[in-house]
Structures are given as C-alpha cells and as structure tokens.
Coordinates of C-alpha atoms and ligand atoms in Angstrom, one line a residue:
M1 CA 16.1 28.9 -0.1
K2 CA 14.5 31.3 2.3
M3 CA 14.7 30.0 5.8
V4 CA 12.1 30.7 8.5
D5 CA 12.8 31.1 12.2
L6 CA 10.2 29.9 14.6
K7 CA 9.7 28.2 17.9
I8 CA 8.2 24.7 18.2
D9 CA 7.5 23.5 21.7
G10 CA 10.0 26.0 23.0
R11 CA 12.8 25.0 20.6
E12 CA 14.1 27.7 18.4
V13 CA 14.3 26.2 14.9
K14 CA 14.7 27.1 11.3
F15 CA 12.9 25.6 8.3
P16 CA 12.7 26.4 4.6
S17 CA 9.8 28.6 3.8
G18 CA 6.8 26.5 2.6
T19 CA 7.4 23.8 5.1
T20 CA 4.3 22.8 7.0
V21 CA 4.2 22.8 10.8
L22 CA 3.5 19.1 10.7
E23 CA 6.5 18.4 8.5
A24 CA 8.6 20.7 10.7
A25 CA 7.5 18.9 13.9
E26 CA 8.1 15.5 12.2
E27 CA 11.7 16.6 11.5
L28 CA 12.2 17.4 15.2
G29 CA 10.8 14.0 16.2
I30 CA 7.5 15.3 17.4
D31 CA 4.7 12.9 16.3
I32 CA 1.5 14.8 15.5
P33 CA -1.6 12.5 14.9
R34 CA -3.0 12.7 11.5
L35 CA -5.9 10.9 9.7
C36 CA -6.4 12.7 6.4
H37 CA -2.8 13.8 5.7
D38 CA -0.6 11.7 3.4
P39 CA 2.8 12.9 2.1
E40 CA 2.1 11.4 -1.3
L41 CA -1.2 13.1 -1.7
T42 CA -2.4 16.7 -2.0
Q43 CA -3.0 18.5 1.3
Y44 CA -6.5 18.3 2.5
G45 CA -6.9 19.5 6.0
G46 CA -10.2 17.7 6.7
C47 CA -9.9 15.7 9.8
R48 CA -8.4 18.4 12.1
L49 CA -6.7 15.7 14.3
C50 CA -3.3 17.4 13.6
V51 CA -4.3 20.7 15.3
V52 CA -1.7 22.6 17.2
E53 CA -1.7 25.8 19.1
I54 CA -0.1 28.8 17.5
K55 CA 0.5 31.8 19.8
G56 CA -1.6 34.8 18.7
M57 CA -4.1 32.7 16.6
R58 CA -7.6 32.7 17.9
N59 CA -8.3 29.1 16.7
L60 CA -6.3 25.9 16.7
A61 CA -4.6 25.4 13.4
A62 CA -4.4 22.2 11.3
S63 CA -0.6 21.7 11.2
C64 CA -0.8 19.7 7.9
V65 CA -2.0 22.7 5.9
T66 CA -0.3 25.5 7.9
A67 CA 3.1 26.7 6.7
V68 CA 5.8 27.8 9.0
S69 CA 6.1 31.6 9.3
P70 CA 8.6 33.9 10.8
G71 CA 8.3 34.4 14.6
M72 CA 5.6 31.6 14.8
E73 CA 5.4 30.0 18.3
V74 CA 3.8 26.5 18.1
L75 CA 2.7 24.2 20.9
T76 CA 2.0 20.7 19.7
G77 CA 0.8 19.1 22.9
S78 CA -0.8 21.9 25.1
A79 CA -4.0 21.2 27.0
P80 CA -6.3 22.8 24.5
V81 CA -4.7 20.8 21.7
I82 CA -5.1 17.5 23.6
E83 CA -8.7 18.4 24.4
A84 CA -9.5 19.3 20.8
R85 CA -8.0 16.0 19.5
K86 CA -10.0 14.0 22.1
S87 CA -13.2 15.7 21.1
I88 CA -12.5 15.0 17.4
L89 CA -11.9 11.3 18.2
E90 CA -15.1 11.1 20.4
L91 CA -17.0 12.6 17.5
L92 CA -15.6 10.1 15.0
M93 CA -16.3 7.2 17.4
A94 CA -19.9 8.4 18.0
N95 CA -20.6 7.3 14.4
H96 CA -18.3 4.4 14.2
P97 CA -19.0 0.6 14.7
N98 CA -17.7 -0.7 17.8
D99 CA -16.6 -4.0 16.2
C100 CA -12.8 -3.9 16.5
L101 CA -12.8 -7.5 17.7
T102 CA -13.9 -8.8 14.3
C103 CA -12.5 -5.9 12.1
E104 CA -9.9 -7.0 9.6
K105 CA -8.0 -3.8 10.2
M106 CA -7.4 -4.4 13.9
G107 CA -3.7 -3.9 14.6
D108 CA -3.2 -1.6 11.6
C109 CA -6.0 1.0 12.3
R110 CA -5.0 4.6 12.7
L111 CA -8.3 5.5 14.3
A112 CA -8.0 2.8 17.0
D113 CA -4.3 3.7 17.6
Y114 CA -5.2 7.4 18.3
C115 CA -8.2 6.4 20.4
Y116 CA -5.8 4.2 22.5
L117 CA -3.3 7.0 22.7
Y118 CA -5.8 9.7 23.8
G119 CA -7.9 7.3 26.0
V120 CA -11.1 7.8 23.9
K121 CA -13.8 5.1 24.1
K122 CA -17.0 4.5 22.2
G123 CA -20.0 5.9 24.0
S124 CA -18.6 9.1 25.4
M125 CA -20.7 11.0 22.8
E126 CA -23.9 9.4 21.6
G127 CA -25.7 10.3 18.4
E128 CA -27.2 9.1 15.2
S129 CA -25.1 6.5 13.3
H130 CA -25.1 5.1 9.8
N131 CA -26.2 1.6 8.9
Y132 CA -24.8 1.2 5.4
V133 CA -25.0 -2.2 3.7
L134 CA -21.6 -3.8 3.2
E135 CA -20.5 -3.7 -0.4
D136 CA -18.7 -6.8 -1.3
Q137 CA -20.2 -7.8 -4.8
N138 CA -16.8 -7.6 -6.5
P139 CA -14.0 -10.1 -6.1
F140 CA -11.4 -7.8 -4.6
I141 CA -12.5 -5.0 -2.4
V142 CA -14.9 -4.9 0.6
R143 CA -16.3 -1.4 1.4
D144 CA -17.8 -0.9 4.8
L145 CA -18.8 2.8 4.7
N146 CA -20.0 2.5 8.3
K147 CA -16.2 2.7 9.1
C148 CA -15.4 5.5 6.8
I149 CA -14.1 8.7 8.5
L150 CA -14.5 10.8 5.3
C151 CA -10.7 11.6 5.3
G152 CA -10.9 11.6 1.5
K153 CA -7.6 9.7 1.1
C154 CA -9.2 7.0 -1.2
I155 CA -10.6 9.8 -3.5
R156 CA -7.2 11.5 -3.7
A157 CA -5.4 8.2 -4.3
C158 CA -7.8 7.2 -7.0
S159 CA -7.3 10.6 -8.7
E160 CA -3.6 11.3 -8.0
I161 CA -2.0 7.8 -7.9
T162 CA -4.2 5.9 -10.3
G163 CA -5.5 8.8 -12.3
K164 CA -9.0 7.4 -12.5
D165 CA -11.2 9.8 -10.5
V166 CA -13.8 7.1 -9.8
L167 CA -14.5 8.2 -6.2
D168 CA -15.8 11.3 -4.8
F169 CA -17.9 12.7 -1.9
S170 CA -21.6 12.5 -2.5
Y171 CA -24.6 13.8 -0.6
R172 CA -24.3 16.5 2.1
G173 CA -23.9 16.9 5.9
F174 CA -24.4 13.8 8.0
D175 CA -25.3 11.8 4.8
T176 CA -21.9 12.6 3.1
K177 CA -20.3 9.4 1.8
V178 CA -17.6 8.3 -0.6
T179 CA -19.2 6.9 -3.7
A180 CA -18.5 6.1 -7.3
F181 CA -20.6 8.0 -9.9
G182 CA -24.3 7.6 -9.2
D183 CA -23.6 5.9 -5.9
S184 CA -23.2 2.7 -7.9
P185 CA -21.3 -0.4 -6.7
L186 CA -17.5 -0.5 -7.7
L187 CA -18.3 -3.3 -10.0
E188 CA -20.5 -1.1 -12.1
S189 CA -18.2 1.9 -12.0
D190 CA -15.0 2.7 -13.9
C191 CA -13.0 1.2 -11.0
I192 CA -10.0 -0.8 -12.3
F193 CA -9.5 -2.5 -8.9
C194 CA -5.9 -1.5 -8.4
G195 CA -6.7 -1.4 -4.7
N196 CA -4.6 1.8 -4.2
C197 CA -7.5 3.2 -2.2
I198 CA -7.1 0.2 0.2
A199 CA -3.4 1.1 0.7
V200 CA -4.2 4.5 2.0
C201 CA -7.4 3.9 4.0
P202 CA -6.7 4.5 7.7
T203 CA -9.6 2.4 9.0
G204 CA -11.3 -0.8 8.0
A205 CA -13.6 1.0 5.5
L206 CA -11.7 -0.5 2.6
M207 CA -10.3 -4.0 2.9
E208 CA -9.0 -6.7 0.7
K209 CA -11.5 -9.5 0.2
Q210 CA -8.8 -12.1 -0.2
I211 CA -7.4 -11.6 3.3
K212 CA -10.8 -11.8 5.0
N213 CA -10.7 -13.9 8.2
K214 CA -7.2 -15.3 7.3
A215 CA -5.0 -13.4 9.7
R216 CA -4.6 -10.8 12.3
Q217 CA -2.2 -8.0 11.3
W218 CA 0.3 -9.1 14.0
D219 CA 0.3 -12.6 12.6
I220 CA 1.6 -11.4 9.3
K221 CA 5.2 -11.3 8.3
K222 CA 5.9 -8.9 5.4
V223 CA 8.5 -9.9 2.8
K224 CA 9.5 -7.3 0.2
T225 CA 9.7 -8.6 -3.3
T226 CA 9.6 -7.6 -7.0
C227 CA 6.3 -8.0 -9.0
P228 CA 6.8 -10.6 -11.8
F229 CA 3.8 -9.6 -14.0
C230 CA 5.5 -7.0 -16.2
G231 CA 8.7 -5.1 -16.9
T232 CA 7.9 -2.1 -14.7
G233 CA 9.4 -3.9 -11.7
C234 CA 7.1 -2.6 -9.0
N235 CA 8.0 -3.6 -5.4
F236 CA 5.5 -4.7 -2.8
D237 CA 5.2 -6.8 0.4
L238 CA 4.1 -10.3 0.4
C239 CA 2.0 -10.9 3.5
V240 CA 3.0 -14.2 4.8
K241 CA 1.3 -16.3 7.6
N242 CA 2.8 -19.6 8.7
G243 CA 4.9 -19.7 5.6
E244 CA 1.9 -19.0 3.2
V245 CA 1.3 -16.0 1.2
I246 CA -2.1 -14.6 2.0
S247 CA -2.1 -11.2 0.3
V248 CA 0.0 -8.4 -1.1
A249 CA 0.5 -5.0 0.5
S250 CA 1.9 -1.8 -0.9
N251 CA 5.3 -0.9 0.5
P252 CA 5.7 2.9 0.7
T253 CA 9.6 2.6 0.5
S254 CA 9.4 1.1 -3.0
V255 CA 11.5 3.5 -5.2
V256 CA 9.8 2.3 -8.4
N257 CA 6.2 2.6 -7.6
G258 CA 5.7 3.9 -4.1
R259 CA 2.4 2.5 -2.9
A260 CA 0.9 2.3 -6.5
L261 CA 0.1 -1.2 -7.7
C262 CA -2.2 -2.5 -10.5
I263 CA -4.8 -5.2 -10.2
K264 CA -2.4 -8.0 -11.2
G265 CA 0.3 -6.9 -8.7
R266 CA -2.1 -6.5 -5.8
F267 CA -4.6 -9.2 -6.4
G268 CA -3.0 -11.7 -8.8
W269 CA -0.7 -13.5 -6.5
D270 CA -2.9 -16.5 -6.0
Y271 CA -1.3 -18.3 -9.0
I272 CA 1.4 -19.3 -6.4
Y273 CA -0.9 -22.0 -5.1
H274 CA -2.8 -22.9 -8.3
P275 CA -3.0 -26.7 -8.5
K276 CA -1.9 -26.6 -12.1
R277 CA 1.3 -24.7 -11.4
I278 CA 4.4 -26.6 -12.5
R279 CA 6.4 -27.2 -9.3
T280 CA 9.2 -29.3 -10.5
P281 CA 11.4 -29.3 -13.7
L282 CA 10.1 -31.5 -16.5
I283 CA 12.3 -33.6 -18.7
K284 CA 11.1 -35.0 -22.0
K285 CA 11.6 -38.8 -22.1
N286 CA 10.2 -40.9 -24.9
G287 CA 8.1 -38.0 -26.0
E288 CA 6.6 -37.4 -22.6
F289 CA 7.4 -34.7 -20.1
V290 CA 8.2 -36.4 -16.7
P291 CA 9.0 -34.6 -13.4
A292 CA 12.6 -34.5 -12.5
S293 CA 14.8 -33.1 -9.6
W294 CA 16.6 -29.9 -10.0
D295 CA 19.9 -31.6 -9.9
E296 CA 18.9 -34.0 -12.7
A297 CA 17.5 -31.1 -14.8
L298 CA 20.5 -28.8 -14.3
D299 CA 22.9 -31.7 -15.1
L300 CA 21.0 -32.4 -18.4
V301 CA 21.0 -28.7 -19.3
S302 CA 24.8 -28.3 -18.6
T303 CA 25.6 -31.5 -20.6
R304 CA 23.6 -30.3 -23.6
F305 CA 25.0 -26.8 -23.5
K306 CA 28.5 -28.2 -23.4
E307 CA 27.8 -30.5 -26.4
I308 CA 26.3 -27.7 -28.4
S309 CA 29.2 -25.4 -27.7
A310 CA 31.8 -28.2 -28.4
N311 CA 30.2 -29.4 -31.6
N312 CA 29.1 -26.1 -33.2
G313 CA 31.2 -23.4 -31.5
A314 CA 30.0 -20.8 -28.8
D315 CA 28.2 -18.6 -31.3
S316 CA 25.8 -21.5 -32.1
F317 CA 24.3 -20.6 -28.8
A318 CA 21.9 -17.6 -28.3
A319 CA 19.8 -16.4 -25.4
L320 CA 16.7 -14.3 -25.0
S321 CA 15.9 -12.7 -21.7
S322 CA 12.7 -11.3 -20.2
A323 CA 11.4 -8.0 -18.9
R324 CA 9.5 -10.0 -16.3
C325 CA 12.8 -10.9 -14.6
T326 CA 14.5 -8.5 -12.1
N327 CA 17.5 -6.5 -13.2
E328 CA 19.6 -8.8 -11.0
E329 CA 18.3 -11.9 -12.8
N330 CA 18.9 -10.3 -16.2
Y331 CA 22.5 -9.3 -15.2
L332 CA 23.2 -12.8 -14.1
F333 CA 21.7 -14.2 -17.3
Q334 CA 23.9 -12.1 -19.6
K335 CA 27.0 -12.9 -17.4
F336 CA 26.3 -16.6 -17.8
V337 CA 25.9 -16.3 -21.6
R338 CA 29.0 -14.2 -22.1
V339 CA 31.4 -15.8 -19.5
V340 CA 30.1 -19.4 -19.4
M341 CA 28.8 -19.9 -22.9
G342 CA 31.4 -17.6 -24.4
T343 CA 29.1 -15.7 -26.7
N344 CA 27.6 -12.2 -27.0
N345 CA 24.4 -13.6 -28.6
I346 CA 22.1 -12.3 -25.9
D347 CA 19.0 -10.1 -26.3
H348 CA 16.2 -8.9 -24.3
C349 CA 12.5 -8.8 -25.2
A350 CA 12.2 -5.1 -24.1
R351 CA 15.1 -3.8 -26.3
T352 CA 13.0 -3.1 -29.4
Ligands
FES401 FE1 -4.3 17.6 9.3 FE2 -6.2 15.7 8.9 S1 -4.1 15.4 9.2 S2 -6.3 17.9 9.0

C-alpha cells in the first residue's frame, strides 16, 4: 500500500494513499466537525463544516472529500478555519427554528453541539426563513423540513442502506428541500418506513413519532439487544426510560446490520406492552388454560419430559428450534436436547 507523508497541525505523519484528511485527523485524535459526512455513506462534501487550511491552497478545503497527498501541510484549527466554520453555522442558524427547548432532538443534535462549541447563536445573521408545514400524517416519522440543513444524509441512507431511492433534493436555490417523488407525503410515496433516514439525520428534521414528548435524550438509557422478528438477528438499542421501553434506536456498532433496520425492528416494539400479551406461563387444567408461576410450569415440564423419556426412550423426544431465537438460545436449546434429553432429534426451522 502506497504511504503518503504529510503534516497535520505540525505533526509529521504517514497515511495510506486515498485516506481523506478527515479520516487522517480522526486517527490522530483531532475532532473535525462534520454534518454531512457519514463513514457508512458515499462522500458528499456539502455542508463544508469540516473545512481545513491546506498550505498553498487558495481556498479552505472540505476535509471529508480531500485525500491526503505527499508534502501536504494541514491546519485543522487555524483562525480562518474557525471563522469559516462559525460563518457556516451562522448561515444555517439564520434559517433554522429557534425551538431547541421543545425540539425532540435536544441533547442529540449535531447542529446544536457545534453551535455550542463555536459560540454561535441564532440572530447573528438575519434573513428569510422557511415555514414548511410539519408532515406527520403517517404513523412513524415526523418530518420538519424547517429543521433540515440539506446535508443529504437521509437521501443517501434511503438509497445506499435501504436501497429504495425514495428521497431526493427538489426545487432550486433557497427553495431546495428533500422530498419524495412529486413532493408527496411519505405515506403516498414508495417509503417503506424503515426509519433509516431518522438514524442518520443530524438535526430534528426527522424524528420518530412514537417517542414524541416521551423523554429527553439524557433521560434515556440505551440497552443493546437482538431483534426477535426474523432470523437475520439485527442488533439495536432499546431506549428505556424509568424501566419502560419507549423506542428503538440504531446502534452503529451492530456487526450484523450496522444502523440498518426494517419497519418491524424499528417501530414494532410496542407489542411488549400490548394488553393481550401473555405474561405468565399457562397450564391446561380441566381443559382450560390457567395462569401459573414459572416454578410450577417448569416443574410440570420437567416431570413430563422425564416420564416420556422413561416410558418410551430418549428418542421418543424431538425438538424444533426457531430462527427467531438468538444463536446463544439455539445453542443452549440443542445442548439441552442432546445432554439432558439424551437424543439428537433436534432440528431448526431455517435448515431447509
Ligand atoms: Fe465535510 Fe460536510 S462534513 S462537507
């Protein structure tokens, strides 16, 4: 692999050719702000917040789309860089609602984080602003285009993660906005409501409907778990407040699915609290199912299994496992069948 020698903030460093300046800086522990860049999506270079100074270059360069080159001298925090980033944030805030107090994204908003970091307030640059109507006619996603900064991440996520291409930029200039075909509501588009656009949105432009007014981001405890809906085994975080699940969020460290989820995984968790959900074991007595304790149910199962095995031999027992269980559960199940029940009569619904 060809290595490139360069200087970043005065440090002499070497990186493989093709590495971007942003990636190189990240490796060195230098945090460059970014709004449109996402390592899982194609490079875009639209927001320009990641600009750096490169000696010999007339303009500041967007570090997320600039590759390292031999002899390059990069300054990531010089006065012109800081000034440019402040101006970009001021321009974004000139056309952004000042409603952080009631915004669901408060506490997890990249724009707010950077405004705080660079001391940018609303009002330092006045101008025309949008007044789009909130789109919430569907059961899952609330779109507030007044908060959209046109980073294009939702468009790329829809195309590159979900493979649907439902969203794109429409109109021109100040009127540019992200829309589905014909500027129609999501409900009338080809949107499959996977919510992968929500997972990448850096502001409150795309939010989950289910979580609305339920919790501030800092009240939420995230618990990583495995989706039970199919055999893919996607991982995600359950968002828990006061011991109650209030939503599901993508977990970028998930090796199976990254941040990608489907409609069931992201929005189908509310069965947990469905009033008809069976919450205790049921034992049939006199032809009727009656609630029982776990001890009572497990005692009954173990007694009956022992009887079957003793009366008819271990091979009279067979077990079928499910792709909806985790690998660990399936491993334990086959271990139970082989070691405790003493038979190899074990199969799995996904084997055929
Ligand atoms: Fe580099 Fe947006 S993060 S241009």
